[in-house]
Every structure is written in structure tokens, then in C-alpha cells.
PDB file of C-alpha atoms in Angstrom:
ATOM      1  CA  MET A 121     -42.631 -33.538  16.495  1.00 52.00           C
ATOM      2  CA  ALA A 122     -40.102 -32.668  19.189  1.00 56.00           C
ATOM      3  CA  ARG A 123     -37.391 -34.416  17.226  1.00 55.00           C
ATOM      4  CA  ALA A 124     -38.060 -32.486  14.088  1.00 53.00           C
ATOM      5  CA  SER A 125     -37.887 -29.084  15.909  1.00 52.00           C
ATOM      6  CA  CYS A 126     -34.620 -30.134  17.534  1.00 51.00           C
ATOM      7  CA  ILE A 127     -33.122 -30.893  14.110  1.00 52.00           C
ATOM      8  CA  ALA A 128     -34.412 -27.576  12.737  1.00 51.00           C
ATOM      9  CA  GLN A 129     -32.788 -25.700  15.647  1.00 54.00           C
ATOM     10  CA  ARG A 130     -29.455 -27.436  15.076  1.00 51.00           C
ATOM     11  CA  THR A 131     -29.604 -26.548  11.415  1.00 50.00           C
ATOM     12  CA  ALA A 132     -30.443 -22.927  12.196  1.00 51.00           C
ATOM     13  CA  ARG A 133     -27.536 -22.714  14.671  1.00 53.00           C
ATOM     14  CA  ARG A 134     -25.097 -24.299  12.293  1.00 53.00           C
ATOM     15  CA  GLU A 135     -21.792 -22.543  12.776  1.00 53.00           C
ATOM     16  CA  ILE A 136     -19.790 -21.181   9.809  1.00 50.00           C
ATOM     17  CA  PRO A 137     -16.707 -23.320   9.218  1.00 51.00           C
ATOM     18  CA  GLN A 138     -13.412 -21.719  10.409  1.00 51.00           C
ATOM     19  CA  SER A 139     -12.034 -21.748   6.868  1.00 48.00           C
ATOM     20  CA  ALA A 140     -14.948 -19.610   5.643  1.00 48.00           C
ATOM     21  CA  LYS A 141     -14.376 -17.120   8.538  1.00 47.00           C
ATOM     22  CA  LEU A 142     -10.711 -16.739   7.536  1.00 46.00           C
ATOM     23  CA  LEU A 143     -11.576 -16.065   3.920  1.00 46.00           C
ATOM     24  CA  SER A 144     -14.076 -13.355   4.916  1.00 46.00           C
ATOM     25  CA  LYS A 145     -11.358 -11.187   6.554  1.00 46.00           C
ATOM     26  CA  PRO A 146      -9.160  -8.973   4.334  1.00 49.00           C
ATOM     27  CA  PHE A 147      -5.537 -10.058   4.164  1.00 48.00           C
ATOM     28  CA  GLY A 148      -3.360  -8.921   7.049  1.00 48.00           C
ATOM     29  CA  LEU A 149      -5.951  -7.059   9.079  1.00 47.00           C
ATOM     30  CA  THR A 150      -6.568  -7.825  12.710  1.00 48.00           C
ATOM     31  CA  ALA A 151      -9.773  -7.531  14.772  1.00 50.00           C
ATOM     32  CA  GLY A 152     -10.375  -4.206  16.360  1.00 50.00           C
ATOM     33  CA  ARG A 153      -8.261  -2.150  13.956  1.00 51.00           C
ATOM     34  CA  PRO A 154      -9.824   0.045  11.319  1.00 50.00           C
ATOM     35  CA  ARG A 155      -9.738  -1.429   7.812  1.00 55.00           C
ATOM     36  CA  ASN A 156      -8.437   1.755   6.204  1.00 54.00           C
ATOM     37  CA  PRO A 157      -4.842   2.639   7.252  1.00 49.00           C
ATOM     38  CA  ARG A 158      -5.484   6.343   6.592  1.00 51.00           C
ATOM     39  CA  VAL A 159      -8.354   6.222   9.149  1.00 49.00           C
ATOM     40  CA  TRP A 160      -5.854   4.577  11.621  1.00 45.00           C
ATOM     41  CA  ALA A 161      -3.188   7.168  10.903  1.00 45.00           C
ATOM     42  CA  LYS A 162      -5.653  10.035  11.470  1.00 46.00           C
ATOM     43  CA  ALA A 163      -6.823   8.503  14.716  1.00 45.00           C
ATOM     44  CA  ASN A 164      -3.161   8.503  15.858  1.00 46.00           C
ATOM     45  CA  LYS A 165      -2.596  12.102  14.702  1.00 45.00           C
ATOM     46  CA  ALA A 166      -0.315  11.115  11.835  1.00 52.00           C
ATOM     47  CA  GLU A 167      -1.103  12.837   8.573  1.00 58.00           C
ATOM     48  CA  PRO A 168      -0.100  11.089   5.293  1.00 65.00           C
ATOM     49  CA  GLN A 169       3.235  12.413   4.133  1.00 73.00           C
ATOM     50  CA  ALA A 170       3.317  11.039   0.595  1.00 84.00           C
ATOM     51  CA  GLU A 171       1.440  13.063  -1.931  1.00 90.00           C
ATOM     52  CA  SER A 172      -0.735  11.692  -4.708  1.00 92.00           C
ATOM     53  CA  VAL A 173       0.379  11.652  -8.329  1.00 94.00           C
ATOM     54  CA  THR A 174      -1.658  10.976 -11.452  1.00 93.00           C
ATOM     55  CA  ASP A 175      -1.025  10.402 -15.156  1.00 92.00           C
ATOM     56  CA  SER A 176      -1.288  14.178 -15.846  1.00 93.00           C
ATOM     57  CA  ASP A 177       1.284  15.331 -13.276  1.00 93.00           C
ATOM     58  CA  TRP A 178       3.635  12.293 -13.438  1.00 94.00           C
ATOM     59  CA  GLU A 179       6.382  13.935 -15.422  1.00 93.00           C
ATOM     60  CA  GLU A 180       6.381  17.084 -13.295  1.00 94.00           C
ATOM     61  CA  LYS A 181       6.333  15.373  -9.866  1.00 93.00           C
ATOM     62  CA  VAL A 182       8.415  12.338 -10.553  1.00 94.00           C
ATOM     63  CA  LEU A 183      10.609  12.505 -13.679  1.00 94.00           C
ATOM     64  CA  LYS A 184      11.616  16.155 -13.280  1.00 93.00           C
ATOM     65  CA  SER A 185      12.234  16.003  -9.511  1.00 92.00           C
ATOM     66  CA  ASP A 186      15.537  17.167  -8.137  1.00 92.00           C
ATOM     67  CA  LEU A 187      15.328  14.554  -5.300  1.00 93.00           C
ATOM     68  CA  PRO A 188      15.110  10.776  -5.672  1.00 94.00           C
ATOM     69  CA  VAL A 189      11.408   9.761  -5.751  1.00 95.00           C
ATOM     70  CA  LEU A 190       9.819   6.833  -4.057  1.00 95.00           C
ATOM     71  CA  VAL A 191       6.642   5.875  -5.975  1.00 96.00           C
ATOM     72  CA  ASP A 192       4.063   3.544  -4.302  1.00 96.00           C
ATOM     73  CA  PHE A 193       1.850   1.976  -6.917  1.00 95.00           C
ATOM     74  CA  TRP A 194      -1.374   0.985  -5.069  1.00 95.00           C
ATOM     75  CA  ALA A 195      -5.187   0.525  -5.343  1.00 94.00           C
ATOM     76  CA  PRO A 196      -7.831   1.039  -2.724  1.00 94.00           C
ATOM     77  CA  TRP A 197      -9.143  -2.603  -2.921  1.00 94.00           C
ATOM     78  CA  CYS A 198      -5.658  -4.030  -2.296  1.00 94.00           C
ATOM     79  CA  GLY A 199      -5.152  -5.260   1.290  1.00 93.00           C
ATOM     80  CA  PRO A 200      -1.335  -5.446   1.180  1.00 94.00           C
ATOM     81  CA  CYS A 201      -1.280  -1.975  -0.321  1.00 94.00           C
ATOM     82  CA  ARG A 202      -3.109  -0.637   2.685  1.00 93.00           C
ATOM     83  CA  MET A 203      -0.715  -2.485   4.922  1.00 93.00           C
ATOM     84  CA  ILE A 204       2.326  -0.654   3.546  1.00 95.00           C
ATOM     85  CA  ALA A 205       0.721   2.760   3.137  1.00 94.00           C
ATOM     86  CA  PRO A 206       1.628   3.843   6.695  1.00 94.00           C
ATOM     87  CA  LEU A 207       5.214   2.641   6.092  1.00 94.00           C
ATOM     88  CA  VAL A 208       5.526   4.754   2.979  1.00 94.00           C
ATOM     89  CA  ASP A 209       4.202   7.764   5.020  1.00 94.00           C
ATOM     90  CA  GLU A 210       6.766   7.062   7.764  1.00 94.00           C
ATOM     91  CA  LEU A 211       9.596   6.825   5.302  1.00 94.00           C
ATOM     92  CA  ALA A 212       8.485  10.039   3.665  1.00 93.00           C
ATOM     93  CA  GLU A 213       8.757  11.760   7.035  1.00 93.00           C
ATOM     94  CA  GLU A 214      12.123  10.213   7.899  1.00 93.00           C
ATOM     95  CA  TYR A 215      13.732  11.016   4.573  1.00 93.00           C
ATOM     96  CA  LYS A 216      12.205  14.499   4.309  1.00 92.00           C
ATOM     97  CA  GLY A 217      14.543  16.783   2.309  1.00 91.00           C
ATOM     98  CA  LYS A 218      16.447  13.766   0.921  1.00 93.00           C
ATOM     99  CA  LEU A 219      13.607  11.883  -0.793  1.00 93.00           C
ATOM    100  CA  LYS A 220      10.229  12.681  -2.258  1.00 94.00           C
ATOM    101  CA  ALA A 221       7.480  10.063  -1.707  1.00 94.00           C
ATOM    102  CA  VAL A 222       4.394   9.852  -3.926  1.00 95.00           C
ATOM    103  CA  LYS A 223       1.534   7.392  -4.348  1.00 95.00           C
ATOM    104  CA  LEU A 224      -0.045   6.529  -7.705  1.00 95.00           C
ATOM    105  CA  ASN A 225      -3.501   4.849  -7.667  1.00 95.00           C
ATOM    106  CA  THR A 226      -3.295   2.352 -10.539  1.00 94.00           C
ATOM    107  CA  ASP A 227      -7.108   2.290 -10.980  1.00 94.00           C
ATOM    108  CA  GLU A 228      -7.220   6.088 -11.538  1.00 93.00           C
ATOM    109  CA  SER A 229      -3.959   6.340 -13.472  1.00 92.00           C
ATOM    110  CA  PRO A 230      -3.467   3.218 -15.547  1.00 93.00           C
ATOM    111  CA  THR A 231      -1.261   4.791 -18.241  1.00 94.00           C
ATOM    112  CA  VAL A 232       1.768   5.189 -16.027  1.00 94.00           C
ATOM    113  CA  ALA A 233       1.271   1.752 -14.440  1.00 93.00           C
ATOM    114  CA  THR A 234       1.122   0.192 -17.818  1.00 94.00           C
ATOM    115  CA  GLU A 235       4.121   2.153 -19.131  1.00 94.00           C
ATOM    116  CA  TYR A 236       6.273   0.761 -16.211  1.00 94.00           C
ATOM    117  CA  GLY A 237       4.856  -2.773 -16.443  1.00 93.00           C
ATOM    118  CA  ILE A 238       3.105  -2.845 -13.110  1.00 93.00           C
ATOM    119  CA  ARG A 239       1.508  -6.316 -12.999  1.00 92.00           C
ATOM    120  CA  SER A 240       1.351  -6.748  -9.223  1.00 93.00           C
ATOM    121  CA  ILE A 241       0.625  -4.262  -6.486  1.00 94.00           C
ATOM    122  CA  PRO A 242       1.860  -3.031  -4.155  1.00 95.00           C
ATOM    123  CA  THR A 243       4.893  -2.144  -6.186  1.00 96.00           C
ATOM    124  CA  VAL A 244       7.363   0.506  -4.928  1.00 95.00           C
ATOM    125  CA  MET A 245       9.797   2.058  -7.403  1.00 96.00           C
ATOM    126  CA  ILE A 246      12.690   4.429  -6.852  1.00 96.00           C
ATOM    127  CA  PHE A 247      13.341   7.074  -9.497  1.00 95.00           C
ATOM    128  CA  LYS A 248      16.402   9.317  -9.713  1.00 94.00           C
ATOM    129  CA  ASN A 249      17.089  11.924 -12.341  1.00 92.00           C
ATOM    130  CA  GLY A 250      14.041  10.751 -14.242  1.00 92.00           C
ATOM    131  CA  LYS A 251      15.173   7.142 -14.499  1.00 94.00           C
ATOM    132  CA  LYS A 252      13.792   4.010 -12.775  1.00 95.00           C
ATOM    133  CA  MET A 253      16.540   2.807 -10.490  1.00 94.00           C
ATOM    134  CA  ASP A 254      14.940  -0.009  -8.446  1.00 94.00           C
ATOM    135  CA  THR A 255      11.744  -1.942  -7.834  1.00 95.00           C
ATOM    136  CA  VAL A 256      10.302  -3.710  -4.748  1.00 95.00           C
ATOM    137  CA  ILE A 257       7.200  -5.810  -5.276  1.00 95.00           C
ATOM    138  CA  GLY A 258       4.845  -6.887  -2.532  1.00 93.00           C
ATOM    139  CA  ALA A 259       4.169  -5.952   1.107  1.00 93.00           C
ATOM    140  CA  VAL A 260       7.710  -5.866   2.523  1.00 94.00           C
ATOM    141  CA  PRO A 261       8.998  -4.724   5.953  1.00 94.00           C
ATOM    142  CA  LYS A 262       9.929  -1.083   6.468  1.00 94.00           C
ATOM    143  CA  GLN A 263      13.579  -2.089   6.784  1.00 94.00           C
ATOM    144  CA  THR A 264      13.642  -3.553   3.244  1.00 94.00           C
ATOM    145  CA  LEU A 265      12.236  -0.361   1.832  1.00 94.00           C
ATOM    146  CA  ALA A 266      14.727   1.766   3.818  1.00 94.00           C
ATOM    147  CA  GLN A 267      17.687  -0.321   2.576  1.00 94.00           C
ATOM    148  CA  THR A 268      16.483   0.147  -0.986  1.00 94.00           C
ATOM    149  CA  ILE A 269      16.133   3.907  -0.459  1.00 94.00           C
ATOM    150  CA  ASP A 270      19.558   4.210   1.129  1.00 94.00           C
ATOM    151  CA  LYS A 271      21.213   2.905  -2.015  1.00 92.00           C
ATOM    152  CA  TYR A 272      20.052   5.916  -3.973  1.00 91.00           C
ATOM    153  CA  ILE A 273      20.246   8.736  -1.377  1.00 88.00           C
ATOM    154  CA  ASP A 274      23.137  11.176  -1.735  1.00 72.00           C
ATOM    155  CA  GLU A 275      24.716  11.669   1.625  1.00 55.00           C
TER     156      GLU A 275
END
């Protein structure tokens, strides 16, 4: 009898394998940090600088803009998208007056995403004078985005 209860206790205490624990965490997030980067930014008194754009106002905000436009194609369920969101906001602040930064949610505005062949997110595109100039795909360092922007900024 005692042996059976000992086996039952071991079975009940069975630990979850480390590989299963790794899979249960969203990509790129660390313990103790909020899962939503916007929550983290608000906690640190930094307001998002990039404005939202949709299918309906795409032409007005992006294609007809006098400034070069950085467009972040993202989705709320995308971990890497949430990782670069604060970087896009920082770049929007740093290049204020030289660059316009906008974010397009691909779930809410699929027409534009399809039109520009967005197959992977996050994707960041630079538009100048209504034309697509460059594309960066994936969660990349801030410096990579800044170097891409610098190619299209008029000094």
C-alpha cells in the first residue's frame, strides 16, 4: 500500500520537461517583463510615436506624404513584432521632422499588406515620394533600421 502511494506521489509531482517550458514562453520575452511592449513603454513614460495607418487612410498618410515614411507591418500575436515596436517608436522620435513612422496591423488591414506582398512579419518598408524604396524583414537591431533610414533621408 505504501509503495503504491509513493508511486502516485511521484507521478503527481512529475516535472514538466525543460523543452516544454521553453515552448510555452513567447519568443524573445524575458521573465519579469510585461508581454506587451506598449505596456512596458507606458510604464517607462514613453508614449508610442508611430501612428496607426489602415487600408482606408494608406494613400493619404503614406503615399502622399512629403516626408519619407517608415511603415511597420505587424500583428498583435507576433512576438518579434512586439520586440521591434519600441525600436520603431524610438526611431520615430529620433527622426522627427525628417521621417514619418506609421504602423499597419496586417490583421485589420490585409489589402495593403497583400498589395505589397507581405508574407512575413515584422516587415519594415521605407516609402519616399509614394514609392517603395527599401524593405527590412524580421526583428532586426535598431542600428540596422537606422542605417536603412539614413539612405533615404535628405540632409
